[in-house]
Amino acid sequence: MKIYDDKHIKNVVFVGAHNSGKTTLAETMLFEAGLINRRGTVEAKNTVSDYHEIEHEKGNSVFATPLHTEWRNFKINIIDTPGLDDYIGEIISSIRVADTIVTVLNGQYGAEVGTEIIWNYIKEYHKPTVFVINQIDHPGLNFEKSFNGVKDLVGKKAVKIQYPLINDGAQCIIDVLKMKMYKFSPEGGKPEKLPIPEHQKATAAALHNELVEKAAENDEELMELYFDKGTLNEDEMRKGIKAGMLNYDLFPVFCTSALNDMGSGRLMGFIDNVAPAATELKPEITAKGTNISPKPEEPPVVFVFKTVHQPNLGQVTFFKVKRGEVKVNDKLINTRNGEIEVLNQLFIMDGKERNMISKAGRRGYRSNSKTKTY
Ligand SMILES: Nc1nc2c(ncn2[C@@H]2O[C@H](COP(=O)(O)OP(=O)(O)O)[C@@H](O)[C@H]2O)c(=O)[nH]1
Ligand SMILES: [Mg+2]
């Protein structure tokens, strides 16, 4: 696998109500990126994310599962979380390691009780958040109700980047950042990029202007440009959207059909180009008040977000490198109890696949073996 620098790694966490489609969306993103050549489904119990026996029995995610995908020279680390309130512990620790949260909504129901509960935690940690209204293919889709549900959570800070449309019998997505219509074939995948049809031009233009205004509000330079030109180009909009996400003042709203593979490529493109990277977030403060800015050259600091016991591996600890770089056999101090912990082996995990690496850190990681399965 390629080595990515810290600007080309995006850490996202999928959260949302039970059955909104998080696990299916993760699977679709891995498939679109060519990392798996067959899309598993939750029903067939063969997704990369839901691989535990108990998840097969229950037919849904029980554990937060780290995965990754690669899209146009970026590595996107995904943690797919369970949507049930019983598993809130796994969700909270995943939110803490995310640089951007992807909140998935079931487009039939919009914001559900589970969405609200999780939202209250996201608020506490002030993480940049993208909302994805999924299941746009479903006959019961109610896009406006779903969007209003997002507005109930974040108010006027919610801004549509996309909305779904059936045009000439085909599933389409109108994108008001790019001002294009994506038209999908029934099997999804790469869409045809078309001009916005005449009867949608006024609606799309109004949403585009709203997006430009909201993007400009977050940066003085952009505001001046906007007053001078009356608009912003795509790059300027991206800059403003990112600033708005970091200020917690702008929440972009996308739409997808995870099941039919529609819209996942565009969402990954947005994560690559706009969603903040770890280096762009405000430095974190530890419980003891130490400021940890994510610099690669400083002594390593890792945040453990999950520990499990695996029958053939012993204790497996999932962590995010917050600063510096760690290598196999490094000794780190556990700040909870002062004990020394030795990093005996390092792996990148994708569901049950593990790929041994020799070091990991803010400069990326180095692989030294083929993928192994256990
Ligand atoms: N029609 C439709 N069904 C979907 C879509 N995404 C997921 N589903 C179905 O919704 C159910 C729950 O999906 P899952 O990915 O397990 O949701 P999660 O609980 O959020 O992880 C499954 O039966 C999926 O096949 C979608 O885009 N459209
Ligand atoms: Mg799931």
Short mmCIF file of N, CA, C and O in Angstrom, two decimals, residues 27-119:
data_model
loop_
_atom_site.label_atom_id
_atom_site.label_comp_id
_atom_site.label_asym_id
_atom_site.label_seq_id
_atom_site.Cartn_x
_atom_site.Cartn_y
_atom_site.Cartn_z
N GLU A 27 -19.31 -0.34 2.68
CA GLU A 27 -19.04 -1.42 1.72
C GLU A 27 -18.99 -0.86 0.30
O GLU A 27 -18.11 -1.19 -0.49
N THR A 28 -19.94 0.01 -0.01
CA THR A 28 -20.01 0.60 -1.35
C THR A 28 -18.77 1.45 -1.64
O THR A 28 -18.24 1.46 -2.75
N MET A 29 -18.30 2.17 -0.62
CA MET A 29 -17.10 3.00 -0.83
C MET A 29 -15.86 2.14 -1.09
O MET A 29 -15.02 2.49 -1.91
N LEU A 30 -15.75 1.02 -0.41
CA LEU A 30 -14.60 0.12 -0.65
C LEU A 30 -14.70 -0.48 -2.05
O LEU A 30 -13.71 -0.63 -2.74
N PHE A 31 -15.92 -0.78 -2.45
CA PHE A 31 -16.14 -1.37 -3.78
C PHE A 31 -15.83 -0.34 -4.88
O PHE A 31 -15.11 -0.64 -5.83
N GLU A 32 -16.35 0.87 -4.73
CA GLU A 32 -16.13 1.93 -5.72
C GLU A 32 -14.64 2.20 -5.90
O GLU A 32 -14.17 2.49 -6.99
N ALA A 33 -13.90 2.11 -4.80
CA ALA A 33 -12.46 2.39 -4.85
C ALA A 33 -11.66 1.19 -5.39
O ALA A 33 -10.46 1.28 -5.56
N GLY A 34 -12.34 0.06 -5.63
CA GLY A 34 -11.67 -1.11 -6.18
C GLY A 34 -10.94 -1.93 -5.13
O GLY A 34 -10.13 -2.80 -5.47
N LEU A 35 -11.19 -1.69 -3.86
CA LEU A 35 -10.49 -2.44 -2.82
C LEU A 35 -11.12 -3.81 -2.58
O LEU A 35 -10.50 -4.71 -2.04
N ILE A 36 -12.39 -3.94 -2.94
CA ILE A 36 -13.03 -5.26 -2.91
C ILE A 36 -13.70 -5.41 -4.28
O ILE A 36 -14.12 -4.41 -4.87
N ASN A 37 -13.76 -6.64 -4.80
CA ASN A 37 -14.34 -6.73 -6.14
C ASN A 37 -15.78 -7.24 -6.16
O ASN A 37 -16.36 -7.43 -7.21
N ARG A 38 -16.33 -7.42 -4.96
CA ARG A 38 -17.73 -7.79 -4.89
C ARG A 38 -18.33 -7.08 -3.68
O ARG A 38 -17.71 -7.03 -2.62
N ARG A 39 -19.52 -6.51 -3.89
CA ARG A 39 -20.13 -5.81 -2.76
C ARG A 39 -20.90 -6.78 -1.90
O ARG A 39 -21.82 -7.44 -2.38
N GLY A 40 -20.56 -6.87 -0.64
CA GLY A 40 -21.33 -7.70 0.28
C GLY A 40 -22.57 -6.94 0.71
O GLY A 40 -22.68 -5.73 0.50
N THR A 41 -23.53 -7.66 1.30
CA THR A 41 -24.71 -6.98 1.85
C THR A 41 -24.91 -7.43 3.29
O THR A 41 -24.45 -8.50 3.69
N VAL A 42 -25.63 -6.59 4.02
CA VAL A 42 -25.89 -6.91 5.43
C VAL A 42 -26.73 -8.19 5.49
O VAL A 42 -26.50 -9.06 6.34
N GLU A 43 -27.67 -8.34 4.55
CA GLU A 43 -28.54 -9.52 4.54
C GLU A 43 -27.74 -10.80 4.29
O GLU A 43 -27.96 -11.83 4.90
N ALA A 44 -26.79 -10.74 3.34
CA ALA A 44 -26.01 -11.93 3.01
C ALA A 44 -24.89 -12.16 4.04
O ALA A 44 -24.13 -13.12 3.93
N LYS A 45 -24.79 -11.28 5.02
CA LYS A 45 -23.82 -11.40 6.12
C LYS A 45 -22.38 -11.48 5.62
O LYS A 45 -21.58 -12.24 6.12
N ASN A 46 -22.08 -10.73 4.58
CA ASN A 46 -20.72 -10.81 4.04
C ASN A 46 -20.11 -9.42 3.80
O ASN A 46 -19.33 -9.23 2.88
N THR A 47 -20.49 -8.43 4.64
CA THR A 47 -19.83 -7.13 4.48
C THR A 47 -18.47 -7.16 5.19
O THR A 47 -18.25 -7.98 6.08
N VAL A 48 -17.59 -6.25 4.76
CA VAL A 48 -16.27 -6.17 5.39
C VAL A 48 -16.43 -5.74 6.85
O VAL A 48 -15.74 -6.22 7.75
N SER A 49 -17.39 -4.84 7.09
CA SER A 49 -17.52 -4.24 8.42
C SER A 49 -18.17 -5.17 9.45
O SER A 49 -17.67 -5.31 10.56
N ASP A 50 -19.30 -5.77 9.10
CA ASP A 50 -20.01 -6.62 10.08
C ASP A 50 -19.49 -8.05 9.96
O ASP A 50 -20.10 -8.90 9.32
N TYR A 51 -18.36 -8.36 10.59
CA TYR A 51 -17.77 -9.69 10.38
C TYR A 51 -17.85 -10.59 11.60
O TYR A 51 -17.51 -11.76 11.54
N HIS A 52 -18.31 -10.04 12.73
CA HIS A 52 -18.41 -10.87 13.93
C HIS A 52 -19.66 -11.75 13.87
O HIS A 52 -20.68 -11.34 13.33
N GLU A 53 -19.52 -12.92 14.49
CA GLU A 53 -20.65 -13.86 14.55
C GLU A 53 -21.90 -13.19 15.10
O GLU A 53 -23.00 -13.32 14.54
N ILE A 54 -21.73 -12.42 16.17
CA ILE A 54 -22.90 -11.80 16.81
C ILE A 54 -23.57 -10.79 15.87
O ILE A 54 -24.79 -10.61 15.87
N GLU A 55 -22.77 -10.16 15.02
CA GLU A 55 -23.34 -9.20 14.06
C GLU A 55 -24.14 -9.94 12.99
O GLU A 55 -25.18 -9.47 12.53
N HIS A 56 -23.68 -11.15 12.64
CA HIS A 56 -24.44 -11.97 11.68
C HIS A 56 -25.74 -12.44 12.31
O HIS A 56 -26.79 -12.44 11.67
N GLU A 57 -25.67 -12.83 13.59
CA GLU A 57 -26.88 -13.29 14.27
C GLU A 57 -27.92 -12.17 14.35
O GLU A 57 -29.09 -12.37 14.09
N LYS A 58 -27.45 -10.97 14.71
CA LYS A 58 -28.38 -9.86 14.92
C LYS A 58 -28.74 -9.18 13.60
O LYS A 58 -29.74 -8.45 13.54
N GLY A 59 -27.91 -9.35 12.59
CA GLY A 59 -28.17 -8.69 11.31
C GLY A 59 -27.87 -7.20 11.34
O GLY A 59 -28.37 -6.44 10.53
N ASN A 60 -27.05 -6.77 12.30
CA ASN A 60 -26.60 -5.37 12.28
C ASN A 60 -25.27 -5.23 13.01
O ASN A 60 -24.79 -6.17 13.64
N SER A 61 -24.69 -4.01 12.92
CA SER A 61 -23.38 -3.78 13.53
C SER A 61 -23.49 -3.73 15.04
O SER A 61 -24.43 -3.15 15.58
N VAL A 62 -22.52 -4.35 15.70
CA VAL A 62 -22.48 -4.33 17.15
C VAL A 62 -21.22 -3.60 17.61
O VAL A 62 -21.18 -2.96 18.64
N PHE A 63 -20.17 -3.71 16.78
CA PHE A 63 -18.89 -3.12 17.15
C PHE A 63 -18.51 -2.01 16.18
O PHE A 63 -18.91 -2.04 15.02
N ALA A 64 -17.73 -1.05 16.68
CA ALA A 64 -17.16 -0.04 15.80
C ALA A 64 -16.02 -0.71 15.04
O ALA A 64 -15.12 -1.29 15.65
N THR A 65 -16.08 -0.70 13.71
CA THR A 65 -15.09 -1.41 12.92
C THR A 65 -14.26 -0.44 12.07
O THR A 65 -14.81 0.29 11.26
N PRO A 66 -12.94 -0.45 12.24
CA PRO A 66 -12.10 0.38 11.37
C PRO A 66 -11.90 -0.27 9.99
O PRO A 66 -11.68 -1.48 9.89
N LEU A 67 -12.00 0.55 8.97
CA LEU A 67 -11.82 0.12 7.58
C LEU A 67 -11.04 1.24 6.89
O LEU A 67 -10.89 2.30 7.45
N HIS A 68 -10.65 1.00 5.67
CA HIS A 68 -10.13 2.15 4.93
C HIS A 68 -10.45 2.02 3.46
O HIS A 68 -10.70 0.93 2.96
N THR A 69 -10.49 3.17 2.79
CA THR A 69 -10.63 3.15 1.35
C THR A 69 -9.63 4.15 0.77
O THR A 69 -9.05 4.95 1.52
N GLU A 70 -9.37 4.05 -0.52
CA GLU A 70 -8.42 4.97 -1.14
C GLU A 70 -9.09 5.59 -2.34
O GLU A 70 -9.62 4.86 -3.19
N TRP A 71 -9.12 6.90 -2.39
CA TRP A 71 -9.83 7.59 -3.45
C TRP A 71 -8.99 8.74 -3.96
O TRP A 71 -8.72 9.67 -3.23
N ARG A 72 -8.56 8.65 -5.19
CA ARG A 72 -7.79 9.71 -5.85
C ARG A 72 -6.66 10.25 -4.99
O ARG A 72 -6.63 11.43 -4.63
N ASN A 73 -5.73 9.37 -4.65
CA ASN A 73 -4.53 9.75 -3.89
C ASN A 73 -4.77 10.15 -2.45
O ASN A 73 -3.90 10.76 -1.82
N PHE A 74 -5.94 9.87 -1.93
CA PHE A 74 -6.19 10.08 -0.51
C PHE A 74 -6.53 8.74 0.13
O PHE A 74 -7.14 7.88 -0.51
N LYS A 75 -6.14 8.60 1.38
CA LYS A 75 -6.58 7.43 2.15
C LYS A 75 -7.68 7.90 3.09
O LYS A 75 -7.49 8.88 3.82
N ILE A 76 -8.81 7.25 3.01
CA ILE A 76 -9.91 7.61 3.90
C ILE A 76 -10.07 6.48 4.91
O ILE A 76 -10.44 5.36 4.55
N ASN A 77 -9.74 6.76 6.16
CA ASN A 77 -9.98 5.79 7.24
C ASN A 77 -11.42 5.96 7.69
O ASN A 77 -11.85 7.08 7.96
N ILE A 78 -12.13 4.86 7.75
CA ILE A 78 -13.54 4.91 8.15
C ILE A 78 -13.70 4.07 9.41
O ILE A 78 -13.20 2.95 9.47
N ILE A 79 -14.42 4.59 10.39
CA ILE A 79 -14.89 3.71 11.47
C ILE A 79 -16.40 3.61 11.31
O ILE A 79 -17.10 4.63 11.33
N ASP A 80 -16.88 2.40 11.07
CA ASP A 80 -18.32 2.16 10.94
C ASP A 80 -18.85 1.79 12.32
O ASP A 80 -18.43 0.79 12.89
N THR A 81 -19.73 2.61 12.86
CA THR A 81 -20.18 2.36 14.25
C THR A 81 -21.55 1.69 14.27
O THR A 81 -22.32 1.79 13.31
N PRO A 82 -21.86 1.02 15.38
CA PRO A 82 -23.21 0.47 15.53
C PRO A 82 -24.18 1.62 15.78
O PRO A 82 -23.79 2.66 16.31
N GLY A 83 -25.43 1.45 15.40
CA GLY A 83 -26.36 2.57 15.52
C GLY A 83 -27.25 2.49 16.74
O GLY A 83 -28.08 3.36 16.95
N LEU A 84 -27.09 1.46 17.52
CA LEU A 84 -28.03 1.30 18.63
C LEU A 84 -27.52 1.99 19.88
O LEU A 84 -26.33 2.04 20.14
N ASP A 85 -28.46 2.48 20.66
CA ASP A 85 -28.10 3.24 21.85
C ASP A 85 -27.32 2.40 22.85
O ASP A 85 -26.52 2.91 23.61
N ASP A 86 -27.57 1.08 22.83
CA ASP A 86 -26.86 0.18 23.76
C ASP A 86 -25.35 0.24 23.56
O ASP A 86 -24.58 -0.08 24.44
N TYR A 87 -24.94 0.58 22.36
CA TYR A 87 -23.51 0.53 22.05
C TYR A 87 -22.90 1.93 22.02
O TYR A 87 -21.94 2.18 21.33
N ILE A 88 -23.47 2.82 22.78
CA ILE A 88 -23.07 4.22 22.71
C ILE A 88 -21.60 4.41 23.06
O ILE A 88 -20.94 5.30 22.53
N GLY A 89 -21.06 3.53 23.92
CA GLY A 89 -19.65 3.64 24.31
C GLY A 89 -18.73 3.58 23.10
O GLY A 89 -17.81 4.38 22.95
N GLU A 90 -19.00 2.63 22.20
CA GLU A 90 -18.18 2.47 20.99
C GLU A 90 -18.33 3.70 20.10
O GLU A 90 -17.41 4.11 19.41
N ILE A 91 -19.53 4.28 20.10
CA ILE A 91 -19.78 5.43 19.24
C ILE A 91 -19.03 6.65 19.77
O ILE A 91 -18.36 7.36 19.02
N ILE A 92 -19.09 6.86 21.08
CA ILE A 92 -18.42 8.04 21.65
C ILE A 92 -16.91 7.98 21.44
O ILE A 92 -16.30 8.95 21.00
N SER A 93 -16.32 6.81 21.68
CA SER A 93 -14.86 6.78 21.52
C SER A 93 -14.49 6.94 20.04
O SER A 93 -13.45 7.50 19.72
N SER A 94 -15.36 6.49 19.14
CA SER A 94 -15.08 6.68 17.71
C SER A 94 -15.19 8.16 17.33
O SER A 94 -14.39 8.67 16.55
N ILE A 95 -16.19 8.84 17.90
CA ILE A 95 -16.34 10.28 17.63
C ILE A 95 -15.07 11.02 18.05
O ILE A 95 -14.59 11.91 17.37
N ARG A 96 -14.50 10.57 19.16
CA ARG A 96 -13.30 11.26 19.66
C ARG A 96 -12.10 11.13 18.74
O ARG A 96 -11.23 11.99 18.74
N VAL A 97 -12.03 10.06 17.94
CA VAL A 97 -10.86 9.94 17.05
C VAL A 97 -11.16 10.42 15.63
O VAL A 97 -10.29 10.42 14.77
N ALA A 98 -12.38 10.86 15.39
CA ALA A 98 -12.73 11.32 14.03
C ALA A 98 -12.20 12.73 13.80
O ALA A 98 -12.14 13.53 14.72
N ASP A 99 -11.84 12.99 12.55
CA ASP A 99 -11.56 14.38 12.17
C ASP A 99 -12.83 14.97 11.56
O ASP A 99 -13.08 16.16 11.67
N THR A 100 -13.59 14.13 10.90
CA THR A 100 -14.90 14.54 10.35
C THR A 100 -15.90 13.43 10.64
O THR A 100 -15.59 12.25 10.46
N ILE A 101 -17.09 13.82 11.07
CA ILE A 101 -18.15 12.85 11.32
C ILE A 101 -19.05 12.80 10.09
O ILE A 101 -19.40 13.85 9.54
N VAL A 102 -19.41 11.59 9.66
CA VAL A 102 -20.40 11.45 8.60
C VAL A 102 -21.66 10.89 9.27
O VAL A 102 -21.67 9.74 9.72
N THR A 103 -22.68 11.72 9.38
CA THR A 103 -23.92 11.29 10.02
C THR A 103 -24.89 10.83 8.93
O THR A 103 -25.28 11.62 8.08
N VAL A 104 -25.20 9.54 8.95
CA VAL A 104 -26.05 8.97 7.89
C VAL A 104 -27.50 8.95 8.39
O VAL A 104 -27.78 8.53 9.51
N LEU A 105 -28.41 9.45 7.54
CA LEU A 105 -29.84 9.43 7.86
C LEU A 105 -30.56 8.53 6.88
O LEU A 105 -30.22 8.51 5.69
N ASN A 106 -31.55 7.83 7.38
CA ASN A 106 -32.43 7.06 6.50
C ASN A 106 -33.40 8.06 5.88
O ASN A 106 -34.18 8.70 6.59
N GLY A 107 -33.34 8.21 4.56
CA GLY A 107 -34.14 9.21 3.86
C GLY A 107 -35.65 9.02 3.97
O GLY A 107 -36.42 9.89 3.60
N GLN A 108 -36.05 7.87 4.50
CA GLN A 108 -37.49 7.69 4.72
C GLN A 108 -37.94 8.39 6.00
O GLN A 108 -39.05 8.88 6.08
N TYR A 109 -37.04 8.41 6.98
CA TYR A 109 -37.45 8.90 8.30
C TYR A 109 -36.74 10.18 8.74
O TYR A 109 -37.17 10.82 9.69
N GLY A 110 -35.64 10.53 8.10
CA GLY A 110 -34.90 11.74 8.50
C GLY A 110 -34.21 11.55 9.84
O GLY A 110 -33.66 10.49 10.13
N ALA A 111 -34.27 12.58 10.68
CA ALA A 111 -33.60 12.49 11.99
C ALA A 111 -34.45 11.63 12.92
O ALA A 111 -35.60 11.95 13.19
N GLU A 112 -33.88 10.53 13.39
CA GLU A 112 -34.59 9.63 14.30
C GLU A 112 -34.07 9.85 15.72
O GLU A 112 -33.12 10.61 15.92
N VAL A 113 -34.68 9.14 16.66
CA VAL A 113 -34.25 9.32 18.05
C VAL A 113 -32.75 9.03 18.18
O VAL A 113 -32.01 9.78 18.80
N GLY A 114 -32.31 7.94 17.51
CA GLY A 114 -30.90 7.56 17.56
C GLY A 114 -30.01 8.67 17.01
O GLY A 114 -28.93 8.95 17.55
N THR A 115 -30.47 9.32 15.94
CA THR A 115 -29.68 10.41 15.34
C THR A 115 -29.50 11.53 16.36
O THR A 115 -28.42 12.08 16.51
N GLU A 116 -30.58 11.85 17.05
CA GLU A 116 -30.53 12.95 18.03
C GLU A 116 -29.60 12.64 19.20
O GLU A 116 -28.83 13.49 19.62
N ILE A 117 -29.70 11.40 19.68
CA ILE A 117 -28.86 11.02 20.83
C ILE A 117 -27.38 11.17 20.43
O ILE A 117 -26.58 11.76 21.14
N ILE A 118 -27.06 10.64 19.23
CA ILE A 118 -25.66 10.69 18.79
C ILE A 118 -25.25 12.15 18.55
O ILE A 118 -24.15 12.55 18.88
N TRP A 119 -26.18 12.92 18.01
CA TRP A 119 -25.88 14.32 17.73
C TRP A 119 -25.46 15.06 19.00
O TRP A 119 -24.54 15.88 18.99
#
